[in-house]
C-alpha positions as protocol buffer text, in pm:
chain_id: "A"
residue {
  index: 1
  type: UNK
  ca { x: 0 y: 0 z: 0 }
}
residue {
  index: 2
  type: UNK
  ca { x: 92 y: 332 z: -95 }
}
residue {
  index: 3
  type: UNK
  ca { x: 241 y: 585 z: 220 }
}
residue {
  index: 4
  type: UNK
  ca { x: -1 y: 798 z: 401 }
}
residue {
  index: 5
  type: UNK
  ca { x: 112 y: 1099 z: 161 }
}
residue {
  index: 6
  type: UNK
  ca { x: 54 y: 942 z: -128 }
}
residue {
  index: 7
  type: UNK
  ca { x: -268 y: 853 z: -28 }
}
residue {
  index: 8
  type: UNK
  ca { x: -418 y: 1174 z: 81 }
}
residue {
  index: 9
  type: UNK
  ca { x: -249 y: 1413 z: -79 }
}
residue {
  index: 10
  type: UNK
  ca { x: -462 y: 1661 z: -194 }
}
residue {
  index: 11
  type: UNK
  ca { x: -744 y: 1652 z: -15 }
}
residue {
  index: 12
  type: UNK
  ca { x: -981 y: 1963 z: -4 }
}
residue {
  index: 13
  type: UNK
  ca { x: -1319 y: 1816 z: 169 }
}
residue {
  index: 14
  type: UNK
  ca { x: -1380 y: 1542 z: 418 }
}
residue {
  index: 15
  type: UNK
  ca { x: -1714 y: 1364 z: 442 }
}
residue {
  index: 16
  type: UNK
  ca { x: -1778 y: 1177 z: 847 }
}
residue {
  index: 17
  type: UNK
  ca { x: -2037 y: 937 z: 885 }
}
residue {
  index: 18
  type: UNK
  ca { x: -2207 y: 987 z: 1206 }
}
residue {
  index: 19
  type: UNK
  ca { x: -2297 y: 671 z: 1375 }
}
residue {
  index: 20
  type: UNK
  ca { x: -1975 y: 457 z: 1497 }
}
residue {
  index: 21
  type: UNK
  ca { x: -1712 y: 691 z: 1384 }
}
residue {
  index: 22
  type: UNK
  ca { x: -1859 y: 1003 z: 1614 }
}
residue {
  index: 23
  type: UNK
  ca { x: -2055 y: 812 z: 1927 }
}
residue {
  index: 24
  type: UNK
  ca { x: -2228 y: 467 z: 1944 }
}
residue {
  index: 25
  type: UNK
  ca { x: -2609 y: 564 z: 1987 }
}
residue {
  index: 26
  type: UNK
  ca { x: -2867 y: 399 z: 2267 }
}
residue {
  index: 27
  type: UNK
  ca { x: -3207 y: 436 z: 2417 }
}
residue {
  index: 28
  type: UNK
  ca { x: -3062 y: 699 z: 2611 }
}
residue {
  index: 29
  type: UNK
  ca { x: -2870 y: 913 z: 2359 }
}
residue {
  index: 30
  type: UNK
  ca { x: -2564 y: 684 z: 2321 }
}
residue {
  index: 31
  type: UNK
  ca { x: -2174 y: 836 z: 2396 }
}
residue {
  index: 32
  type: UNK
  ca { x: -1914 y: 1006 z: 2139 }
}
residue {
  index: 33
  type: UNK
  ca { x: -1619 y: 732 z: 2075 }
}
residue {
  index: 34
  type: UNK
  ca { x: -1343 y: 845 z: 2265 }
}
residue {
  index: 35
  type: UNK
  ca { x: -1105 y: 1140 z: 2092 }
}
residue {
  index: 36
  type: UNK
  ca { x: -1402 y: 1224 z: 1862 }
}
residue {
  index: 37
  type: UNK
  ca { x: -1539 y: 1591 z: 1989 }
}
residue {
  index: 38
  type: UNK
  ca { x: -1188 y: 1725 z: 1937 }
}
residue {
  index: 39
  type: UNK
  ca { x: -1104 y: 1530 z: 1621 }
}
residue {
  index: 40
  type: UNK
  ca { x: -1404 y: 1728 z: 1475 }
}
residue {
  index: 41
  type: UNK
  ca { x: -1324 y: 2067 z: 1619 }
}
residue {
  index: 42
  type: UNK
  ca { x: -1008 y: 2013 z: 1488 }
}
residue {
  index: 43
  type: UNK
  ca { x: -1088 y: 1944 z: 1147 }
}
residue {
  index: 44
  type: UNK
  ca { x: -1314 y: 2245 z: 1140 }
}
residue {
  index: 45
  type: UNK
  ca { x: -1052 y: 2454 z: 1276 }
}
residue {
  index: 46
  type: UNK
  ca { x: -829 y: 2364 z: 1001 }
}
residue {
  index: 47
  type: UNK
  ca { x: -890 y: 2486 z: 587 }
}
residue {
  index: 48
  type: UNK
  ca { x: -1035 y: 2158 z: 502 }
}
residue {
  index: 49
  type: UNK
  ca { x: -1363 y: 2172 z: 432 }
}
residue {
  index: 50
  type: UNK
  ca { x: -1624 y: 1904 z: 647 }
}
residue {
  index: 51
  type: UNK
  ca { x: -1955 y: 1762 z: 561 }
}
residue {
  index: 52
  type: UNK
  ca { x: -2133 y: 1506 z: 811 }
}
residue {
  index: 53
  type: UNK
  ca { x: -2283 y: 1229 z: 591 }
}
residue {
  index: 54
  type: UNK
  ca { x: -2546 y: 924 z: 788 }
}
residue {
  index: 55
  type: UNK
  ca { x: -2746 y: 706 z: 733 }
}
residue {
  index: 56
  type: UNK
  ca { x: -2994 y: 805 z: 1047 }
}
residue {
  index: 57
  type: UNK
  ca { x: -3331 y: 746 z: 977 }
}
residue {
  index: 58
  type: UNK
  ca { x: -3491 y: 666 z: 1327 }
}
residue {
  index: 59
  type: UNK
  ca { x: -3438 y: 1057 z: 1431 }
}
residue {
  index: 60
  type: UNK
  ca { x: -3501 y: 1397 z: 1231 }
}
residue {
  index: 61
  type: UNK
  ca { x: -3207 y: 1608 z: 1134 }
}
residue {
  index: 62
  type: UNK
  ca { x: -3280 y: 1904 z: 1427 }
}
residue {
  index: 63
  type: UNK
  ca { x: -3308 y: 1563 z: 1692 }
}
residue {
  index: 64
  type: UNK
  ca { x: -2989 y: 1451 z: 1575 }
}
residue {
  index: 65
  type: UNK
  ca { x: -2777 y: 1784 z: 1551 }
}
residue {
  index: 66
  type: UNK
  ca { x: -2934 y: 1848 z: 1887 }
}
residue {
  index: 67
  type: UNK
  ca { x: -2846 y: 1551 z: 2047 }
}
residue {
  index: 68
  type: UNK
  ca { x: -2426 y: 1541 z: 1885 }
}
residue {
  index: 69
  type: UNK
  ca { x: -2489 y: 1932 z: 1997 }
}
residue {
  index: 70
  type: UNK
  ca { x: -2552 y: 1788 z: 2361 }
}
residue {
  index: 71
  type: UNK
  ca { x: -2228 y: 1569 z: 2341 }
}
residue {
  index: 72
  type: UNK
  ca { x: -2030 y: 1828 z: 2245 }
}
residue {
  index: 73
  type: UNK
  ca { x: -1975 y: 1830 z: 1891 }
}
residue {
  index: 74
  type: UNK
  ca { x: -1934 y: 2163 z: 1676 }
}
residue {
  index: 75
  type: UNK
  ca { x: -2239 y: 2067 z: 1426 }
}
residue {
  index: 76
  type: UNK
  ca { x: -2511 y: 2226 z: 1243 }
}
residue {
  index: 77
  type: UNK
  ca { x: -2831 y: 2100 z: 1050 }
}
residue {
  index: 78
  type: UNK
  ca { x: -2719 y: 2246 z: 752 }
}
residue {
  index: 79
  type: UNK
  ca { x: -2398 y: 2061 z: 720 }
}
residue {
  index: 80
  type: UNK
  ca { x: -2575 y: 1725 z: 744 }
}
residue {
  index: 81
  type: UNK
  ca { x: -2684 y: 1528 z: 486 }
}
residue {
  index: 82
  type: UNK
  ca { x: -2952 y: 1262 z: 592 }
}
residue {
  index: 83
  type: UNK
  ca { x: -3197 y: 1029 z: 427 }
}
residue {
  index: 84
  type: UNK
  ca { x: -3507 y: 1156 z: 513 }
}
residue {
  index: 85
  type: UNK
  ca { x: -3479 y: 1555 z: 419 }
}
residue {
  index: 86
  type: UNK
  ca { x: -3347 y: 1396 z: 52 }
}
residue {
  index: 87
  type: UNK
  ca { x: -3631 y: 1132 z: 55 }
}
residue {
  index: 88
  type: UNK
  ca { x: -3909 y: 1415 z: 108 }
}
residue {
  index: 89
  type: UNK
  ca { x: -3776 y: 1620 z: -159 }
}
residue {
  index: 90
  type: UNK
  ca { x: -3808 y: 1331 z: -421 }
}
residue {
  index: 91
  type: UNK
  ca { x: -4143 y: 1228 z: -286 }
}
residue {
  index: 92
  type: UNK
  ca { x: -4233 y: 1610 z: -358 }
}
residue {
  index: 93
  type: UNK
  ca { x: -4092 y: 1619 z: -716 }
}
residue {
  index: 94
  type: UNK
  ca { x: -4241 y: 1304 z: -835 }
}
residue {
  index: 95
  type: UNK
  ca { x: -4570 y: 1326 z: -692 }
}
residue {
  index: 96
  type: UNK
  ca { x: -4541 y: 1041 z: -453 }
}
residue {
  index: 97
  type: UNK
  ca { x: -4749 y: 966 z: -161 }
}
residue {
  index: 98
  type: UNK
  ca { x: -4596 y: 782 z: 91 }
}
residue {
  index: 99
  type: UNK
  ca { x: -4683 y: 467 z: 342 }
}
residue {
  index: 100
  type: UNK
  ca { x: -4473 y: 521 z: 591 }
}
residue {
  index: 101
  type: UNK
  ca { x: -4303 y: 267 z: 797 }
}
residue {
  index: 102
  type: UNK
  ca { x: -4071 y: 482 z: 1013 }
}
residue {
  index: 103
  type: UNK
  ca { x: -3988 y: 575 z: 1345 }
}
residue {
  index: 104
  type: UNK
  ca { x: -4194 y: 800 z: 1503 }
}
residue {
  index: 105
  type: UNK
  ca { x: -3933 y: 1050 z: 1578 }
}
residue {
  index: 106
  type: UNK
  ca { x: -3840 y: 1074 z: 1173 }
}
residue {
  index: 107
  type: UNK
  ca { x: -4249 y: 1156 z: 1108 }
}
residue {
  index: 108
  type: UNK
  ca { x: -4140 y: 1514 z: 1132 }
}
residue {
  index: 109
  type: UNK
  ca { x: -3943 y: 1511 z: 809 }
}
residue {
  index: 110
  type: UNK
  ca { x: -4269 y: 1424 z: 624 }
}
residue {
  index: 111
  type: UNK
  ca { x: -4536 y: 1687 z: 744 }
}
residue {
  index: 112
  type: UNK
  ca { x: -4524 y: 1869 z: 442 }
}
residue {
  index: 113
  type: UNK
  ca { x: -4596 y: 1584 z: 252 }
}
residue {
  index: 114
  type: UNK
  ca { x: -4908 y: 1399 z: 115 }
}
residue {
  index: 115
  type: UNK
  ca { x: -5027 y: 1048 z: 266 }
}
residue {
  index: 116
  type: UNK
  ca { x: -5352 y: 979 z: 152 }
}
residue {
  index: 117
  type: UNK
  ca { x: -5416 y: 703 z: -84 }
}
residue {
  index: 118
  type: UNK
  ca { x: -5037 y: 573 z: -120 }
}
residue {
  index: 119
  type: UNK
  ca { x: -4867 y: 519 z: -417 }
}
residue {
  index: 120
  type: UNK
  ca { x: -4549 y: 389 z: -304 }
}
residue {
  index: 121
  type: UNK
  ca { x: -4370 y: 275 z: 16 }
}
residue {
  index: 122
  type: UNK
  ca { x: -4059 y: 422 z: 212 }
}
residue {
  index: 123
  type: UNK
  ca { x: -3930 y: 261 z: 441 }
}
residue {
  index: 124
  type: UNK
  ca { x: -3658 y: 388 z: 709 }
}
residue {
  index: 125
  type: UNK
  ca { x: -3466 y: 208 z: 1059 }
}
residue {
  index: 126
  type: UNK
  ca { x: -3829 y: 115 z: 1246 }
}
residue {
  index: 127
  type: UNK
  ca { x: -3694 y: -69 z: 1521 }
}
residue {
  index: 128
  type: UNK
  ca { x: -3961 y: -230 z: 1726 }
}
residue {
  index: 129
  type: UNK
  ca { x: -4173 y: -104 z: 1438 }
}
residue {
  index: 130
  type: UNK
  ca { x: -4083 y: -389 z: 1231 }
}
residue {
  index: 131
  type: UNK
  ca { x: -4364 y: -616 z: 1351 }
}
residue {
  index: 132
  type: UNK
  ca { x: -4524 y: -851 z: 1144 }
}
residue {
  index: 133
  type: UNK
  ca { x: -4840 y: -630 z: 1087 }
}
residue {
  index: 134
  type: UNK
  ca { x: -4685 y: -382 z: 1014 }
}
residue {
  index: 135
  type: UNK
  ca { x: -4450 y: -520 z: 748 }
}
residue {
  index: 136
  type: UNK
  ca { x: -4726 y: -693 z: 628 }
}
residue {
  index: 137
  type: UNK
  ca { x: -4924 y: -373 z: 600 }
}
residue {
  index: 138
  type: UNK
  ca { x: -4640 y: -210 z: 388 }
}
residue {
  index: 139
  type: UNK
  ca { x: -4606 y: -558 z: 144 }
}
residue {
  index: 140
  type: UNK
  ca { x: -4995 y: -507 z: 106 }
}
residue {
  index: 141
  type: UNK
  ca { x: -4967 y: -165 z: -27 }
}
residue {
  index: 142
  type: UNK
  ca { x: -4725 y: -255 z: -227 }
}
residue {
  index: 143
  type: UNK
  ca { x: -4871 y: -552 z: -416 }
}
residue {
  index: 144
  type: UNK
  ca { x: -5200 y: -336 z: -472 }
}
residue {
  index: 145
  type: UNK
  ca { x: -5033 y: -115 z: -717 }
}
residue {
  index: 146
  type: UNK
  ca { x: -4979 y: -139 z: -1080 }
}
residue {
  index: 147
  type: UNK
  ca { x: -4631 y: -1 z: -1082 }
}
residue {
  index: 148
  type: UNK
  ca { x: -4494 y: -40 z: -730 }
}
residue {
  index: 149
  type: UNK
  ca { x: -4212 y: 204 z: -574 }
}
residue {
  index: 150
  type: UNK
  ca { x: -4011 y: 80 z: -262 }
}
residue {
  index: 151
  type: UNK
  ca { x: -3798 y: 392 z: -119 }
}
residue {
  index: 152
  type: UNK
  ca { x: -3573 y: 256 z: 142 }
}
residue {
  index: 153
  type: UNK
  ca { x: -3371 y: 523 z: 370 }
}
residue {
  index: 154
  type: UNK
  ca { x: -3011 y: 342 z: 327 }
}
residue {
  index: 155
  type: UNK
  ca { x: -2959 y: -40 z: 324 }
}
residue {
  index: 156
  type: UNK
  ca { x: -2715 y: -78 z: 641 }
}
residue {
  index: 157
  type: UNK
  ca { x: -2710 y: -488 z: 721 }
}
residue {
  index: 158
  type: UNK
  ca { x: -2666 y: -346 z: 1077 }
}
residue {
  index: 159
  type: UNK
  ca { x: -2494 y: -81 z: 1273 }
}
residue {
  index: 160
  type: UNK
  ca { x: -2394 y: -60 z: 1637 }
}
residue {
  index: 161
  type: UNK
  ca { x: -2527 y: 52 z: 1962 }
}
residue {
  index: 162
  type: UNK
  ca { x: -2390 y: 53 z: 2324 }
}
residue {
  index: 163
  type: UNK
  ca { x: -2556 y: -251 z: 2404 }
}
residue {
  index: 164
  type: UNK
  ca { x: -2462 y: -410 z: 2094 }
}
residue {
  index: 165
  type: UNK
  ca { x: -2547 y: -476 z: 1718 }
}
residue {
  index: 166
  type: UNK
  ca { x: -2821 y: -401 z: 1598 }
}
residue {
  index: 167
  type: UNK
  ca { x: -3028 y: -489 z: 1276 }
}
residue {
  index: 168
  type: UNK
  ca { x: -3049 y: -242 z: 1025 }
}
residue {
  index: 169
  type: UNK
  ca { x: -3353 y: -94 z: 757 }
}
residue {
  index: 170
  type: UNK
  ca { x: -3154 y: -341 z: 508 }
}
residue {
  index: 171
  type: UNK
  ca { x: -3275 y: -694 z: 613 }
}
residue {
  index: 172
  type: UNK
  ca { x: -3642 y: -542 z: 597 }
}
residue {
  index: 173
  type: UNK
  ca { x: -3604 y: -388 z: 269 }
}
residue {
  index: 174
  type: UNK
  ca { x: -3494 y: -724 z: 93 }
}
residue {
  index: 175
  type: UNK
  ca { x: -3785 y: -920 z: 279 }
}
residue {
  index: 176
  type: UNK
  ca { x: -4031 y: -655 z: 101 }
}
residue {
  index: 177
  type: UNK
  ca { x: -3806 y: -648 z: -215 }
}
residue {
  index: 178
  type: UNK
  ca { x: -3797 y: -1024 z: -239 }
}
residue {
  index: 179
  type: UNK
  ca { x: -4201 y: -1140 z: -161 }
}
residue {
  index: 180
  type: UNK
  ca { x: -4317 y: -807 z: -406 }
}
residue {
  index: 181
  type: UNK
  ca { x: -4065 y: -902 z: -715 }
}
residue {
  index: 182
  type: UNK
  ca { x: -3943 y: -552 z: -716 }
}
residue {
  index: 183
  type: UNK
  ca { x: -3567 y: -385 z: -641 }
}
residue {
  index: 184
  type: UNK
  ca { x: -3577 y: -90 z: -368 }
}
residue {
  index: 185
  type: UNK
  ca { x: -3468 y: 279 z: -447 }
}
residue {
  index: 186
  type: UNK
  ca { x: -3171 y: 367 z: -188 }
}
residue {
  index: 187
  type: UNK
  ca { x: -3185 y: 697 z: -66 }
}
residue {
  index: 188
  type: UNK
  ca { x: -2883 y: 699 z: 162 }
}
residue {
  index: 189
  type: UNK
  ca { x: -2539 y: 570 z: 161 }
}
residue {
  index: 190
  type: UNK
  ca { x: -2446 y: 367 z: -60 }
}
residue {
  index: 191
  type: UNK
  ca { x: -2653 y: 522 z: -345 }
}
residue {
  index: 192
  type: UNK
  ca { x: -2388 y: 750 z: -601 }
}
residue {
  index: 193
  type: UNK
  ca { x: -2671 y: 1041 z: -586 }
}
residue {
  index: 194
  type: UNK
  ca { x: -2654 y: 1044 z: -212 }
}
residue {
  index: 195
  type: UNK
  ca { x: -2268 y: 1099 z: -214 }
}
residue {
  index: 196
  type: UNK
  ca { x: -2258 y: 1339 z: -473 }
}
residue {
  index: 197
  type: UNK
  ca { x: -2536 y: 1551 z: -327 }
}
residue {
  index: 198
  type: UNK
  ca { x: -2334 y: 1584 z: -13 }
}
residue {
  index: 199
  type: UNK
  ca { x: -2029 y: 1690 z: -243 }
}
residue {
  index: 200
  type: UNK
  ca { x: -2178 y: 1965 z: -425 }
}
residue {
  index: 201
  type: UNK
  ca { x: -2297 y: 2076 z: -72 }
}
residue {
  index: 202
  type: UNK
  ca { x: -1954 y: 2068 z: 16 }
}
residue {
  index: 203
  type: UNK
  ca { x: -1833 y: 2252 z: -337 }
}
residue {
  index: 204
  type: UNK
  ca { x: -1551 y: 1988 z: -398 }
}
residue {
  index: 205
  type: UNK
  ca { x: -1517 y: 1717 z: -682 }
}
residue {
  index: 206
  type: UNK
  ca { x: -1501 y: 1348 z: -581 }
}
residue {
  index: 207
  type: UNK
  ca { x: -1194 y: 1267 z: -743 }
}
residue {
  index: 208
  type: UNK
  ca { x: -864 y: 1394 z: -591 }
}
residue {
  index: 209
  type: UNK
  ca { x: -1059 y: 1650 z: -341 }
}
residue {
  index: 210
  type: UNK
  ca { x: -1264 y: 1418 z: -164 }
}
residue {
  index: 211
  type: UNK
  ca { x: -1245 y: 1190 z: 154 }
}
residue {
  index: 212
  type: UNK
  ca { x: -1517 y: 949 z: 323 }
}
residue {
  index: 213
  type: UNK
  ca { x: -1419 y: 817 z: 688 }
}
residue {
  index: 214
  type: UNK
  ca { x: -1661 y: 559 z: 821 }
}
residue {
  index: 215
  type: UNK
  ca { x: -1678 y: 220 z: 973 }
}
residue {
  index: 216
  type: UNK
  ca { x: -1921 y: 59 z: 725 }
}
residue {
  index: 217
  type: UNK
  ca { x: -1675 y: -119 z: 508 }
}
residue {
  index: 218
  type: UNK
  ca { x: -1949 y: -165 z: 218 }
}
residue {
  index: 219
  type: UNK
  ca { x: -2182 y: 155 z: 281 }
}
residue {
  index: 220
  type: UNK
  ca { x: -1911 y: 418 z: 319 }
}
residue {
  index: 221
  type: UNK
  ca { x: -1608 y: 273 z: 205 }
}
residue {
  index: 222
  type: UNK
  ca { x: -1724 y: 110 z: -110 }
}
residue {
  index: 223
  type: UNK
  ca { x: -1985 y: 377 z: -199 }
}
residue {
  index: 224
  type: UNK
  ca { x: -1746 y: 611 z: -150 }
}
residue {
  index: 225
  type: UNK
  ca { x: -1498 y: 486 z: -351 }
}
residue {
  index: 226
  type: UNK
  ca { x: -1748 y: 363 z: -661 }
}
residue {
  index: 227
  type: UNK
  ca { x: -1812 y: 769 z: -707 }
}
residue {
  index: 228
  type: UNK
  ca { x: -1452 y: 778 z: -718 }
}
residue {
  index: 229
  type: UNK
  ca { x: -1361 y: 898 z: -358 }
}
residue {
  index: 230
  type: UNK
  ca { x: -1069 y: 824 z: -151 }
}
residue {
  index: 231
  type: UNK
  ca { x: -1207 y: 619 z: 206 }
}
residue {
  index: 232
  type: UNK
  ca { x: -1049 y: 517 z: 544 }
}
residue {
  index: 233
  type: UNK
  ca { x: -1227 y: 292 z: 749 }
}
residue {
  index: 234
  type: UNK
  ca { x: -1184 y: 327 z: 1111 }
}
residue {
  index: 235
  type: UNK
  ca { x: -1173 y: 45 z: 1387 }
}
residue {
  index: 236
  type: UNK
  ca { x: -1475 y: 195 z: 1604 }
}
residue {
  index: 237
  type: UNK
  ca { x: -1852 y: 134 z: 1571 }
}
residue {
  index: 238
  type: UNK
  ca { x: -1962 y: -201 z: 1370 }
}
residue {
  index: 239
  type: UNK
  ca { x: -1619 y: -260 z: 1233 }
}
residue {
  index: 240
  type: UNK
  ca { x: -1527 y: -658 z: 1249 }
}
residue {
  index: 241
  type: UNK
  ca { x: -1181 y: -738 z: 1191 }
}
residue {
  index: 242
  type: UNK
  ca { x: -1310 y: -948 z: 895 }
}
residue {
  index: 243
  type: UNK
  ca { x: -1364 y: -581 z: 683 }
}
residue {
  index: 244
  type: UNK
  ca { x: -991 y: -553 z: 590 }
}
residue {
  index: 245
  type: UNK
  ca { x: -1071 y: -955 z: 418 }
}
residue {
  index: 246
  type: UNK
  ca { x: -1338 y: -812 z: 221 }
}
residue {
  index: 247
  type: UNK
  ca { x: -1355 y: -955 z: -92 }
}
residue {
  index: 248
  type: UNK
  ca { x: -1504 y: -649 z: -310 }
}
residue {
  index: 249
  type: UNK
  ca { x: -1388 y: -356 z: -55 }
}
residue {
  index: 250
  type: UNK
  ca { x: -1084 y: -264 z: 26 }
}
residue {
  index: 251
  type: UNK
  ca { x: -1046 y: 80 z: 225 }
}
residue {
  index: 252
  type: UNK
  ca { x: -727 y: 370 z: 120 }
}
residue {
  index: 253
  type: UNK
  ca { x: -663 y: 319 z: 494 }
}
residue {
  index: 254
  type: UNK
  ca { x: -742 y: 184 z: 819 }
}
residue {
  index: 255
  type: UNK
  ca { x: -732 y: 379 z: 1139 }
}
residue {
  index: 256
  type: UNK
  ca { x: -795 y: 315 z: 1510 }
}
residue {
  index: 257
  type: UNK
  ca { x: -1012 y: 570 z: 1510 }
}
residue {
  index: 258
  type: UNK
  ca { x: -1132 y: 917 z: 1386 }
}
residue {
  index: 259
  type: UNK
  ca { x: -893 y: 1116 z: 1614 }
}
residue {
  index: 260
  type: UNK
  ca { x: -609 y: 915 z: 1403 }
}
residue {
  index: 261
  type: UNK
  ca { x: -774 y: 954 z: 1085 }
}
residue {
  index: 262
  type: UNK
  ca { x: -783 y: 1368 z: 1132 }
}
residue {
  index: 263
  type: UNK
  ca { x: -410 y: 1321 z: 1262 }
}
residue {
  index: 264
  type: UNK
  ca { x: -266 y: 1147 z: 961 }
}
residue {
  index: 265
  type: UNK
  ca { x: -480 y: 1430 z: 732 }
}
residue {
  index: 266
  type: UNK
  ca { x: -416 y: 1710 z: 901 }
}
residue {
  index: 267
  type: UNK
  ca { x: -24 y: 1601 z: 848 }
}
residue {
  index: 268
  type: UNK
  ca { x: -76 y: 1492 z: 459 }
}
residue {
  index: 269
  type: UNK
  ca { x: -352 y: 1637 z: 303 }
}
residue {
  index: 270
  type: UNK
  ca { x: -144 y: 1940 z: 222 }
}
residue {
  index: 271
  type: UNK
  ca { x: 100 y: 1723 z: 44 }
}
């Protein structure tokens, strides 16, 4: 493998997932992963340019800011991109009119938007929502129309919490993909669109300027890298040791941990 300054030289804009690389989320607001606060006030302190870039679909974008705001971390709502502000915007432009199976605290996201007599699904990180009824009630609506649109909010396997790992919107969104004969929109990581909507937020092109750092070795590293991004993945959140084996993904880097990550580009990335 190339050295460090090889491998990020010339990098202009830095994309950070949020869950696992920042804190590791719970039922009662979860705890930043150690070195992170200050490996994001440092990056923002420097001339690099930073973009936060998740998956998050069980809270709105003000919840989440709020709650990183809580733990410290220099963030704003407008330099996040998440699922469900991008989802509601499509679901405006084509006309859509959604059955929702969501958590309640994303419901927000969609106020402004029409869900009478649905003519497609979306489908977001329900947690204990995922019952049988209502998955059931989302296949239904589904198979009753001529032309059926699935809108999943990502298509994470699973992610981690404090207490553990958890399953993620992904193993629902194949169940409904698989029993209704249809393939799923992805709205979220690892979808190209997603990335590149949170680049030309950021003003920077993907190739040469641009950095993802997450700990989803398929969702951040290899979407990353397909829109032709650099990627590190770090060792925190639902890394398994069995990533840097992958047979499809291989990372630009692997670091302990975001603190290390902003250490090797704060050292490089003017190289």
């Amino acid at each position: 493998m190339a050295s460090w300054g090889k491998r990020l030289a010339g990098v202009r804009g830095v994309l950070l997932d949020i869950s696992g690389v920042l804190f590791d989320g719970s039922e009662d607001g979860g705890v930043p992963i150690p070195g992170s606060v200050e490996a994001v006030a440092r990056l923002k302190r420097s001339q690099l340019k930073v973009r936060f870039c998740t998956n998050e679909s069980q809270k709105s974008r003000g919840d989440l800011v709020r709650l990183l705001r809580h733990h410290g971390f220099d963030i704003s709502e407008s330099e996040v991109t998440a699922p469900a502000p991008a989802a509601s915007l499509i679901l405006k432009e084509r006309g859509l009119r959604p059955h929702l199976l969501v958590q309640d605290g994303v419901r927000s996201e969609f106020d402004q938007i029409d869900t009478s007599n649905p003519n497609c699904v979306v489908i977001a990180d329900a947690g204990e929502s995922f019952s049988y009824q209502n998955m059931n009630k989302a296949f239904r609506v589904l198979m009753e129309l001529e032309s059926p649109v699935l809108i999943s909010l990502g298509k994470g396997r699973y992610y981690k919490e404090t207490s553990g790992l958890m399953l993620d919107v992904g193993a629902y969104m194949k169940a409904l993909e698989y029993a209704c004969g249809i393939e799923a929109e992805v709205v979220g990581k690892p979808s190209p669109e997603y990335f590149r909507s949170a680049l030309k937020e950021m003003g920077v092109e993907a190739h040469e300027q641009a950095i993802m750092i997450g700990d989803d070795i398929v969702g951040d590293v290899g979407g990353a890298q397909r829109c032709g991004m650099r990627a590190l993945q770090v060792r925190t959140g639902k890394f398994r040791p069995s990533d840097e084996r992958h047979p499809d993904v291989k990372a630009d880097g692997y670091v302990e941990n975001l603190a290390e990550a902003v250490d090797l580009l704060l050292q490089h990335a003017d190289e």
